[in-house]
Tab-separated table of C-alpha atoms in Angstrom:
chain	number	residue	atom	x	y	z
A	1134	UNK	CA	54.780	136.603	178.125
A	1135	UNK	CA	52.413	133.892	176.911
A	1136	UNK	CA	51.514	136.030	173.848
A	1137	UNK	CA	55.226	136.626	173.054
A	1138	UNK	CA	55.969	132.892	173.171
A	1139	UNK	CA	53.026	132.159	170.936
A	1140	UNK	CA	54.153	134.848	168.477
A	1141	UNK	CA	57.665	133.372	168.336
A	1142	UNK	CA	56.232	129.941	167.508
A	1143	UNK	CA	54.444	131.466	164.521
A	1144	UNK	CA	57.464	133.606	163.386
A	1145	UNK	CA	60.063	130.817	163.164
A	1146	UNK	CA	58.193	128.765	160.463
A	1147	UNK	CA	57.648	131.962	158.475
A	1148	UNK	CA	61.413	132.798	158.504
A	1149	UNK	CA	62.333	129.245	157.381
A	1150	UNK	CA	59.796	129.372	154.552
A	1151	UNK	CA	61.122	132.779	153.430
A	1152	UNK	CA	64.786	131.598	153.312
A	1153	UNK	CA	63.799	128.468	151.359
A	1154	UNK	CA	61.830	130.489	148.834
A	1155	UNK	CA	64.731	132.939	148.413
A	1156	UNK	CA	67.240	130.117	147.787
A	1157	UNK	CA	64.903	128.559	145.230
A	1158	UNK	CA	64.749	131.851	143.335
A	1159	UNK	CA	68.571	132.250	143.225
A	1160	UNK	CA	69.335	128.651	142.085
A	1161	UNK	CA	68.777	128.042	138.323
A	1162	UNK	CA	66.183	125.506	137.477
A	1163	UNK	CA	67.497	122.195	136.073
A	1164	UNK	CA	66.214	121.141	132.701
A	1165	UNK	CA	65.418	117.396	132.898
A	1166	UNK	CA	66.230	116.992	129.183
A	1167	UNK	CA	69.779	118.341	129.446
A	1168	UNK	CA	72.450	116.023	130.885
A	1169	UNK	CA	75.162	117.298	133.168
A	1170	UNK	CA	78.328	118.254	131.211
A	1171	UNK	CA	81.568	116.678	132.340
A	1172	UNK	CA	84.844	118.515	132.367
A	1173	UNK	CA	86.399	118.633	128.868
A	1174	UNK	CA	89.357	116.230	128.376
A	1175	UNK	CA	92.159	116.971	125.914
A	1176	UNK	CA	92.112	114.832	122.735
A	1177	UNK	CA	94.485	111.852	122.775
A	1178	UNK	CA	97.923	112.427	121.271
A	1179	UNK	CA	98.140	111.016	117.757
A	1180	UNK	CA	100.515	108.075	117.490
A	1181	UNK	CA	103.245	108.657	114.904
A	1182	UNK	CA	104.903	105.636	113.308
A	1183	UNK	CA	107.454	104.847	110.635
A	1184	UNK	CA	107.440	101.884	108.283
A	1185	UNK	CA	110.767	100.081	107.914
A	1186	UNK	CA	111.764	97.528	105.314
A	1187	UNK	CA	114.474	94.875	105.455
A	1188	UNK	CA	115.315	93.341	102.078
A	1189	UNK	CA	117.280	90.095	101.956
A	1190	UNK	CA	118.439	88.311	98.810
A	1191	UNK	CA	119.807	84.759	98.918
A	1192	UNK	CA	121.404	82.685	96.154
A	1193	UNK	CA	121.072	78.886	96.333
A	1194	UNK	CA	120.799	75.851	94.023
A	1195	UNK	CA	117.548	75.838	92.089
A	1196	UNK	CA	117.230	72.081	92.740
A	1197	UNK	CA	116.942	72.801	96.487
A	1198	UNK	CA	114.257	75.413	95.875
A	1199	UNK	CA	112.233	73.062	93.674
A	1200	UNK	CA	112.540	70.307	96.280
A	1201	UNK	CA	111.116	72.589	98.970
A	1202	UNK	CA	108.096	73.406	96.814
A	1203	UNK	CA	107.240	69.702	96.552
A	1204	UNK	CA	106.872	69.377	100.320
A	1205	UNK	CA	103.314	70.241	101.534
A	1206	UNK	CA	103.242	73.366	103.658
A	1207	UNK	CA	106.840	74.314	102.907
A	1208	UNK	CA	105.893	77.574	101.165
A	1209	UNK	CA	104.883	79.061	104.509
A	1210	UNK	CA	108.398	78.488	105.884
A	1211	UNK	CA	110.626	79.237	102.898
A	1212	UNK	CA	112.533	81.932	104.787
A	1213	UNK	CA	113.326	79.520	107.618
A	1214	UNK	CA	114.498	76.861	105.163
A	1215	UNK	CA	116.753	79.375	103.420
A	1216	UNK	CA	118.313	80.292	106.773
A	1217	UNK	CA	118.962	76.611	107.494
A	1218	UNK	CA	120.544	76.221	104.060
A	1219	UNK	CA	122.734	79.267	104.708
A	1220	UNK	CA	123.921	77.854	108.026
A	1221	UNK	CA	124.747	74.615	106.202
A	1222	UNK	CA	126.759	76.514	103.582
A	1223	UNK	CA	124.293	75.800	100.740
A	1224	UNK	CA	122.927	79.352	100.417
A	1225	UNK	CA	124.590	82.761	100.311
A	1226	UNK	CA	123.329	86.150	101.457
A	1227	UNK	CA	124.115	88.370	98.453
A	1228	UNK	CA	122.139	91.527	99.330
A	1229	UNK	CA	120.936	93.213	102.515
A	1230	UNK	CA	119.152	96.584	102.425
A	1231	UNK	CA	117.193	98.528	105.060
A	1232	UNK	CA	115.117	101.727	104.774
A	1233	UNK	CA	113.000	103.773	107.195
A	1234	UNK	CA	110.009	105.535	105.606
A	1235	UNK	CA	106.441	106.712	106.225
A	1236	UNK	CA	103.079	105.430	105.073
A	1237	UNK	CA	102.019	107.120	101.850
A	1238	UNK	CA	105.547	108.266	100.925
A	1239	UNK	CA	107.720	106.714	98.235
A	1240	UNK	CA	111.425	106.121	98.827
A	1241	UNK	CA	114.280	105.051	96.571
A	1242	UNK	CA	117.590	103.425	97.523
A	1243	UNK	CA	120.417	103.152	94.989
A	1244	UNK	CA	123.640	101.150	95.014
A	1245	UNK	CA	124.925	101.484	91.471
A	1246	UNK	CA	127.804	102.105	89.091
A	1247	UNK	CA	126.725	104.712	86.562
A	1248	UNK	CA	128.152	103.421	83.286
A	1249	UNK	CA	127.832	105.316	79.994
A	1250	UNK	CA	127.981	103.563	76.618
A	1251	UNK	CA	127.757	104.815	72.996
A	1252	UNK	CA	124.315	105.082	71.405
A	1253	UNK	CA	125.229	107.190	68.365
A	1254	UNK	CA	128.172	106.851	65.975
A	1255	UNK	CA	129.675	108.929	63.186
A	1256	UNK	CA	129.929	107.597	59.616
A	1257	UNK	CA	132.792	105.182	58.914
A	1258	UNK	CA	136.011	106.568	57.400
A	1259	UNK	CA	137.891	105.016	54.518
A	1260	UNK	CA	139.239	102.322	56.827
A	1261	UNK	CA	135.806	101.497	58.237
A	1262	UNK	CA	136.505	103.112	61.635
A	1263	UNK	CA	133.529	104.756	63.362
A	1264	UNK	CA	133.725	107.240	66.208
A	1265	UNK	CA	131.168	107.467	69.088
A	1266	UNK	CA	129.543	110.891	69.358
A	1267	UNK	CA	126.658	110.394	71.865
A	1268	UNK	CA	126.378	108.357	75.064
A	1269	UNK	CA	123.643	107.077	77.363
A	1270	UNK	CA	124.040	106.398	81.087
A	1271	UNK	CA	122.950	103.026	82.513
A	1272	UNK	CA	122.873	102.447	86.309
A	1273	UNK	CA	124.272	98.982	87.032
A	1274	UNK	CA	123.838	97.412	90.450
A	1275	UNK	CA	120.822	97.397	92.758
A	1276	UNK	CA	117.929	99.797	93.137
A	1277	UNK	CA	115.005	99.477	95.568
A	1278	UNK	CA	111.860	101.595	95.337
A	1279	UNK	CA	108.781	101.156	97.561
A	1280	UNK	CA	105.623	103.149	98.224
A	1281	UNK	CA	103.972	101.758	101.416
A	1282	UNK	CA	100.458	102.256	102.751
A	1283	UNK	CA	99.547	100.903	106.192
A	1284	UNK	CA	96.004	99.542	106.518
A	1285	UNK	CA	93.654	100.412	109.382
A	1286	UNK	CA	94.519	97.276	111.363
A	1287	UNK	CA	98.287	97.939	111.227
A	1288	UNK	CA	98.728	94.264	110.367
A	1289	UNK	CA	99.158	94.622	106.602
A	1290	UNK	CA	101.278	97.016	104.567
A	1291	UNK	CA	100.174	97.589	101.000
A	1292	UNK	CA	103.237	98.198	98.832
A	1293	UNK	CA	104.070	99.194	95.303
A	1294	UNK	CA	107.590	97.867	95.097
A	1295	UNK	CA	110.396	97.258	92.655
A	1296	UNK	CA	113.779	95.685	93.347
A	1297	UNK	CA	116.033	95.906	90.315
A	1298	UNK	CA	119.418	94.342	89.584
A	1299	UNK	CA	121.486	95.161	86.506
A	1300	UNK	CA	124.903	93.719	85.629
A	1301	UNK	CA	127.200	94.694	82.765
A	1302	UNK	CA	128.282	91.596	80.810
A	1303	UNK	CA	130.804	93.327	78.548
A	1304	UNK	CA	130.978	94.779	75.049
A	1305	UNK	CA	130.529	92.934	71.770
A	1306	UNK	CA	131.126	93.972	68.174
A	1307	UNK	CA	128.313	94.974	65.825
A	1308	UNK	CA	129.284	95.176	62.158
A	1309	UNK	CA	127.444	96.584	59.171
A	1310	UNK	CA	130.105	94.950	56.954
A	1311	UNK	CA	131.948	91.917	58.302
A	1312	UNK	CA	135.186	93.081	56.653
A	1313	UNK	CA	135.149	96.348	58.633
A	1314	UNK	CA	135.997	97.001	62.308
A	1315	UNK	CA	132.400	97.857	63.173
A	1316	UNK	CA	131.176	99.376	66.448
A	1317	UNK	CA	130.691	98.065	69.973
A	1318	UNK	CA	127.408	97.554	71.830
A	1319	UNK	CA	126.906	96.898	75.550
A	1320	UNK	CA	125.296	93.744	76.944
A	1321	UNK	CA	123.428	93.822	80.250
A	1322	UNK	CA	121.812	91.185	82.444
A	1323	UNK	CA	118.734	92.542	84.226
A	1324	UNK	CA	116.431	91.320	86.986
A	1325	UNK	CA	113.356	93.207	88.105
A	1326	UNK	CA	109.878	92.384	89.381
A	1327	UNK	CA	107.761	95.512	89.916
A	1328	UNK	CA	104.544	94.559	91.674
A	1329	UNK	CA	101.848	95.595	94.132
A	1330	UNK	CA	101.133	93.360	97.106
A	1331	UNK	CA	99.892	93.274	100.691
A	1332	UNK	CA	102.719	92.213	103.020
A	1333	UNK	CA	102.165	91.041	106.608
A	1334	UNK	CA	103.857	93.177	109.231
A	1335	UNK	CA	106.988	91.719	110.869
A	1336	UNK	CA	106.989	88.586	108.679
A	1337	UNK	CA	109.430	87.974	105.792
A	1338	UNK	CA	107.559	87.716	102.493
A	1339	UNK	CA	109.036	86.175	99.354
A	1340	UNK	CA	108.484	88.816	96.650
A	1341	UNK	CA	110.477	87.394	93.725
A	1342	UNK	CA	112.543	84.454	92.479
A	1343	UNK	CA	114.968	84.915	89.595
A	1344	UNK	CA	117.404	82.687	87.756
A	1345	UNK	CA	120.936	83.619	88.771
A	1346	UNK	CA	124.106	81.916	87.508
A	1347	UNK	CA	123.881	78.459	85.977
A	1348	UNK	CA	121.871	76.136	88.240
A	1349	UNK	CA	121.297	78.892	90.821
A	1350	UNK	CA	118.287	80.999	91.786
A	1351	UNK	CA	117.998	84.247	93.703
A	1352	UNK	CA	115.238	84.568	96.332
A	1353	UNK	CA	114.287	88.047	97.538
A	1354	UNK	CA	112.433	88.558	100.838
A	1355	UNK	CA	111.028	91.812	102.232
A	1356	UNK	CA	110.130	92.206	105.907
A	1357	UNK	CA	108.079	95.329	106.758
A	1358	UNK	CA	107.764	96.612	110.309
A	1359	UNK	CA	105.606	99.309	111.825
A	1360	UNK	CA	107.747	101.264	114.299
A	1361	UNK	CA	105.957	103.743	116.623
A	1362	UNK	CA	107.907	106.915	117.331
A	1363	UNK	CA	108.312	107.089	121.107
A	1364	UNK	CA	107.702	110.630	122.298
A	1365	UNK	CA	110.237	111.981	124.803
A	1366	UNK	CA	109.175	111.771	128.437
A	1367	UNK	CA	110.244	115.387	128.882
A	1368	UNK	CA	109.386	118.089	126.382
A	1369	UNK	CA	112.393	119.200	124.365
A	1370	UNK	CA	113.916	122.548	125.246
A	1371	UNK	CA	113.291	125.133	122.522
A	1372	UNK	CA	115.485	127.998	123.644
A	1373	UNK	CA	116.893	128.886	120.204
A	1374	UNK	CA	114.416	126.888	118.155
A	1375	UNK	CA	117.132	125.244	116.030
A	1376	UNK	CA	117.410	121.624	114.937
A	1377	UNK	CA	120.813	119.929	114.853
A	1378	UNK	CA	121.085	117.022	112.392
A	1379	UNK	CA	124.047	114.649	112.643
A	1380	UNK	CA	124.335	111.770	110.155
A	1381	UNK	CA	127.015	109.139	110.616
A	1382	UNK	CA	127.875	106.183	108.399
A	1383	UNK	CA	129.432	102.981	109.742
A	1384	UNK	CA	130.318	100.015	107.529
A	1385	UNK	CA	130.625	96.377	108.544
A	1386	UNK	CA	130.848	92.975	106.851
A	1387	UNK	CA	127.512	91.959	105.299
A	1388	UNK	CA	126.872	88.787	107.290
A	1389	UNK	CA	127.590	90.565	110.569
A	1390	UNK	CA	125.419	93.523	109.539
A	1391	UNK	CA	122.538	91.175	108.740
A	1392	UNK	CA	122.842	89.542	112.159
A	1393	UNK	CA	122.832	92.936	113.872
A	1394	UNK	CA	119.737	94.007	111.933
A	1395	UNK	CA	117.933	90.872	113.026
A	1396	UNK	CA	118.936	91.447	116.648
A	1397	UNK	CA	118.306	95.211	116.880
A	1398	UNK	CA	115.553	95.688	114.308
A	1399	UNK	CA	113.550	98.006	116.605
A	1400	UNK	CA	116.327	99.751	118.542
A	1401	UNK	CA	118.697	102.007	116.611
A	1402	UNK	CA	120.485	103.207	119.754
A	1403	UNK	CA	121.262	99.631	120.769
A	1404	UNK	CA	122.547	98.911	117.262
A	1405	UNK	CA	124.781	101.964	117.350
A	1406	UNK	CA	126.016	100.948	120.803
A	1407	UNK	CA	126.823	97.444	119.522
A	1408	UNK	CA	128.808	98.883	116.601
A	1409	UNK	CA	130.889	101.270	118.744
A	1410	UNK	CA	133.370	98.680	120.112
A	1411	UNK	CA	133.739	97.247	116.593
A	1412	UNK	CA	135.179	100.522	115.271
A	1413	UNK	CA	138.620	99.434	116.480
A	1414	UNK	CA	138.541	96.445	114.159
A	1415	UNK	CA	135.908	95.142	111.772
A	1416	UNK	CA	133.735	98.270	111.560
A	1417	UNK	CA	134.746	101.510	109.795
A	1418	UNK	CA	133.424	105.026	110.396
A	1419	UNK	CA	132.915	106.162	106.800
A	1420	UNK	CA	131.422	109.597	107.428
A	1421	UNK	CA	130.122	112.041	110.026
A	1422	UNK	CA	128.821	115.602	109.596
A	1423	UNK	CA	126.409	118.068	111.219
A	1424	UNK	CA	124.067	120.890	110.220
A	1425	UNK	CA	122.135	123.386	112.356
A	1426	UNK	CA	119.025	125.069	110.999
A	1427	UNK	CA	115.470	126.221	111.602
A	1428	UNK	CA	112.341	124.145	111.350
A	1429	UNK	CA	110.650	124.173	107.950
A	1430	UNK	CA	113.768	125.320	106.053
A	1431	UNK	CA	115.998	123.199	103.837
A	1432	UNK	CA	119.530	122.393	104.973
A	1433	UNK	CA	122.363	121.295	102.689
A	1434	UNK	CA	125.831	119.852	103.296
A	1435	UNK	CA	128.604	119.216	100.766
A	1436	UNK	CA	132.073	117.754	101.205
A	1437	UNK	CA	132.951	117.149	97.563
A	1438	UNK	CA	135.337	117.832	94.739
A	1439	UNK	CA	133.989	118.698	91.308
A	1440	UNK	CA	134.881	116.231	88.577
A	1441	UNK	CA	134.502	117.694	85.061
A	1442	UNK	CA	134.325	115.367	82.074
A	1443	UNK	CA	133.544	115.558	78.353
A	1444	UNK	CA	130.063	114.713	77.111
A	1445	UNK	CA	130.022	116.019	73.530
A	1446	UNK	CA	132.613	115.084	70.934
A	1447	UNK	CA	133.569	115.800	67.314
A	1448	UNK	CA	135.041	112.830	65.445
A	1449	UNK	CA	138.411	113.043	63.702
A	1450	UNK	CA	138.334	113.978	60.025
A	1451	UNK	CA	140.828	112.929	57.314
A	1452	UNK	CA	142.747	115.410	55.163
A	1453	UNK	CA	141.024	116.650	52.038
A	1454	UNK	CA	142.833	117.684	48.851
A	1455	UNK	CA	142.082	120.946	47.103
A	1456	UNK	CA	139.223	120.883	44.605
A	1457	UNK	CA	139.561	123.294	41.691
A	1458	UNK	CA	136.424	124.952	40.399
A	1459	UNK	CA	135.063	124.301	36.945
A	1460	UNK	CA	133.509	127.765	36.927
A	1461	UNK	CA	136.061	130.575	36.467
A	1462	UNK	CA	133.717	132.899	38.354
A	1463	UNK	CA	133.760	130.698	41.484
A	1464	UNK	CA	136.855	129.896	43.527
A	1465	UNK	CA	137.834	126.315	44.184
A	1466	UNK	CA	137.832	124.582	47.573
A	1467	UNK	CA	141.219	124.817	49.315
A	1468	UNK	CA	142.913	121.769	50.829
A	1469	UNK	CA	141.924	120.900	54.393
A	1470	UNK	CA	144.354	119.242	56.784
A	1471	UNK	CA	143.317	116.289	58.915
A	1472	UNK	CA	141.743	117.140	62.287
A	1473	UNK	CA	141.901	115.200	65.507
A	1474	UNK	CA	138.943	114.216	67.680
A	1475	UNK	CA	137.723	117.099	69.834
A	1476	UNK	CA	135.687	117.604	73.012
A	1477	UNK	CA	133.068	120.339	72.699
A	1478	UNK	CA	130.832	119.904	75.779
A	1479	UNK	CA	131.425	119.186	79.460
A	1480	UNK	CA	129.463	118.196	82.547
A	1481	UNK	CA	130.373	118.036	86.231
A	1482	UNK	CA	129.775	115.492	88.993
A	1483	UNK	CA	130.248	116.065	92.715
A	1484	UNK	CA	132.571	113.421	94.185
A	1485	UNK	CA	132.173	112.810	97.918
A	1486	UNK	CA	129.329	113.122	100.425
A	1487	UNK	CA	126.447	115.511	99.966
A	1488	UNK	CA	123.034	115.600	101.610
A	1489	UNK	CA	120.084	117.859	102.106
A	1490	UNK	CA	117.151	117.728	104.504
A	1491	UNK	CA	114.000	119.626	105.384
A	1492	UNK	CA	113.029	119.051	109.059
A	1493	UNK	CA	109.703	120.227	110.483
A	1494	UNK	CA	109.179	120.299	114.254
A	1495	UNK	CA	105.702	119.527	115.599
A	1496	UNK	CA	103.894	122.275	117.588
A	1497	UNK	CA	104.495	120.413	120.862
A	1498	UNK	CA	108.201	120.089	120.079
A	1499	UNK	CA	108.208	116.292	120.434
A	1500	UNK	CA	108.324	114.983	116.832
A	1501	UNK	CA	110.448	115.939	113.830
A	1502	UNK	CA	109.163	115.123	110.339
A	1503	UNK	CA	111.975	115.091	107.823
A	1504	UNK	CA	112.451	114.778	104.069
A	1505	UNK	CA	116.039	113.802	103.358
A	1506	UNK	CA	118.395	112.902	100.517
A	1507	UNK	CA	121.817	111.497	101.353
A	1508	UNK	CA	124.372	110.573	98.677
A	1509	UNK	CA	127.920	109.293	98.454
A	1510	UNK	CA	129.424	109.490	94.967
A	1511	UNK	CA	132.795	108.065	93.945
A	1512	UNK	CA	134.904	108.118	90.788
A	1513	UNK	CA	135.412	104.506	89.658
A	1514	UNK	CA	137.862	105.292	86.845
A	1515	UNK	CA	137.291	105.776	83.137
A	1516	UNK	CA	135.328	103.043	81.404
A	1517	UNK	CA	137.542	100.151	80.337
A	1518	UNK	CA	136.855	97.012	78.307
A	1519	UNK	CA	138.983	94.827	76.012
A	1520	UNK	CA	136.910	96.044	73.055
A	1521	UNK	CA	137.062	99.726	74.013
A	1522	UNK	CA	139.305	101.103	71.273
A	1523	UNK	CA	142.154	103.395	72.277
A	1524	UNK	CA	140.787	105.976	69.807
A	1525	UNK	CA	137.448	106.175	71.619
A	1526	UNK	CA	136.982	109.003	74.151
A	1527	UNK	CA	137.563	108.641	77.878
A	1528	UNK	CA	134.240	108.400	79.705
A	1529	UNK	CA	134.043	108.207	83.516
A	1530	UNK	CA	132.228	105.682	85.693
A	1531	UNK	CA	130.670	106.998	88.910
A	1532	UNK	CA	129.693	104.861	91.898
A	1533	UNK	CA	126.455	106.118	93.471
A	1534	UNK	CA	125.140	105.285	96.959
A	1535	UNK	CA	121.959	107.268	97.532
A	1536	UNK	CA	118.821	107.270	99.708
A	1537	UNK	CA	115.809	109.553	99.273
A	1538	UNK	CA	113.099	109.102	101.902
A	1539	UNK	CA	110.760	110.723	104.442
A	1540	UNK	CA	110.361	109.682	108.084
A	1541	UNK	CA	109.640	110.912	111.602
A	1542	UNK	CA	111.763	110.775	114.727
A	1543	UNK	CA	111.448	111.943	118.285
A	1544	UNK	CA	113.290	115.079	119.301
A	1545	UNK	CA	116.715	114.350	120.775
A	1546	UNK	CA	116.863	110.808	119.406
A	1547	UNK	CA	118.777	108.689	116.871
A	1548	UNK	CA	117.297	106.429	114.194
A	1549	UNK	CA	118.706	104.032	111.631
A	1550	UNK	CA	117.702	105.871	108.465
A	1551	UNK	CA	118.866	103.274	105.934
A	1552	UNK	CA	121.694	101.195	104.632
A	1553	UNK	CA	123.927	102.870	102.052
A	1554	UNK	CA	125.826	99.991	100.494
A	1555	UNK	CA	128.551	100.309	97.857
A	1556	UNK	CA	127.771	98.737	94.462
A	1557	UNK	CA	128.141	94.957	94.345
A	1558	UNK	CA	129.156	92.728	91.445
A	1559	UNK	CA	128.223	95.171	88.666
A	1560	UNK	CA	130.780	93.914	86.144
A	1561	UNK	CA	131.787	97.502	85.294
A	1562	UNK	CA	135.562	97.937	85.198
A	1563	UNK	CA	135.847	94.500	86.764
A	1564	UNK	CA	134.107	95.497	90.001
A	1565	UNK	CA	133.432	92.621	92.396
A	1566	UNK	CA	131.179	92.466	95.410
A	1567	UNK	CA	132.942	93.879	98.477
A	1568	UNK	CA	130.407	92.185	100.776
A	1569	UNK	CA	129.920	95.157	103.106
A	1570	UNK	CA	126.888	97.033	104.451
A	1571	UNK	CA	126.955	100.732	105.310
A	1572	UNK	CA	124.632	101.837	108.142
A	1573	UNK	CA	123.342	105.426	107.966
A	1574	UNK	CA	122.288	106.767	111.381
A	1575	UNK	CA	120.602	110.156	111.868
A	1576	UNK	CA	120.552	112.073	115.168
A	1577	UNK	CA	118.194	115.032	115.637
A	1578	UNK	CA	118.617	117.460	118.560
A	1579	UNK	CA	116.320	120.402	119.373
A	1580	UNK	CA	118.055	123.303	121.063
């Protein structure tokens, strides 16, 4: 028994040593130069953002503007001083435009009357009358074009921008011989200031000052904003994989529209909600439509009538008497009767609303990138002017309200895409400024 107890005392340490050695062989050795790897984490979701622009144009006495410049430090608060002058009735808001776009993409916004005027005339007849045979189209009104680029800090937006205003001032006579009727030429008043600049985000920047009517100046401010696209809390359902696009256009008086843009600059749904009760009175629903389509494919909607009009003309010719031939072997020229003016070529314009879009859904189904063109075209009557002779051809004037842009929006959301204002005081056919702003909203649903 004593030998068995002694043997057990020797066996137990041997068993422990054997188990320890076996465990050491099974466990991989740790390399001291290799750090422990942590569990891989998914990369952060890229933040998608749009760049929006609010353009404001104010007309005020040039004496007031000059007086502000004389005050030290007043240049930094010109926008605030203009607002005070407007509240006091000394300044007028004469333009208000808004566009949603993306960094690195150029957009254009048009609010014009497309007026055509003669640029080529036939030879004068025996009475000195000349007939127009070729025309050129001139957009009159306002046109905004911007190409933004957001810097790394998101505090500055580099822009190549141009805001253009053209007004028709009427026809005047141009004579080669002062005793003859002569022809008519068109006079235009133009304002434009294409430039490249760095604009601070969320602050109104004065981009141009132009002489307006006598003793008045026009100040144009642009306020850029960086608007992050808020991803939906719940992933969009993609049962059928279609995208439903619903644009709607609501118009309201310009001053009220400007106030709403200031109040709801970052919340399109709140703006739309604020406009809803106004539809029974001061606001007007100008348009609504819908298209359903697949991601990555172009969609198109038309609700138009086709307006055909002449573009090529033959002038009238007088009668010609017969001309006998002096050569008995050759016949003479027979008499030719007088011919009236003729139309030999036509073109067509779509009158109404038409738009096309190309939406692309992100792989996670949260964001929709979209390229879109939306246009409203109207027939503004045939061109008329006191100097437009009754023997000249009829030529139509078309009113164009058009936005071409690219942006992003969250699935199942609504954004304010742009304003879509009717032409202002273009001077064409006596058009005056209606003083209204059209809001273009776009809803995108993934089904």
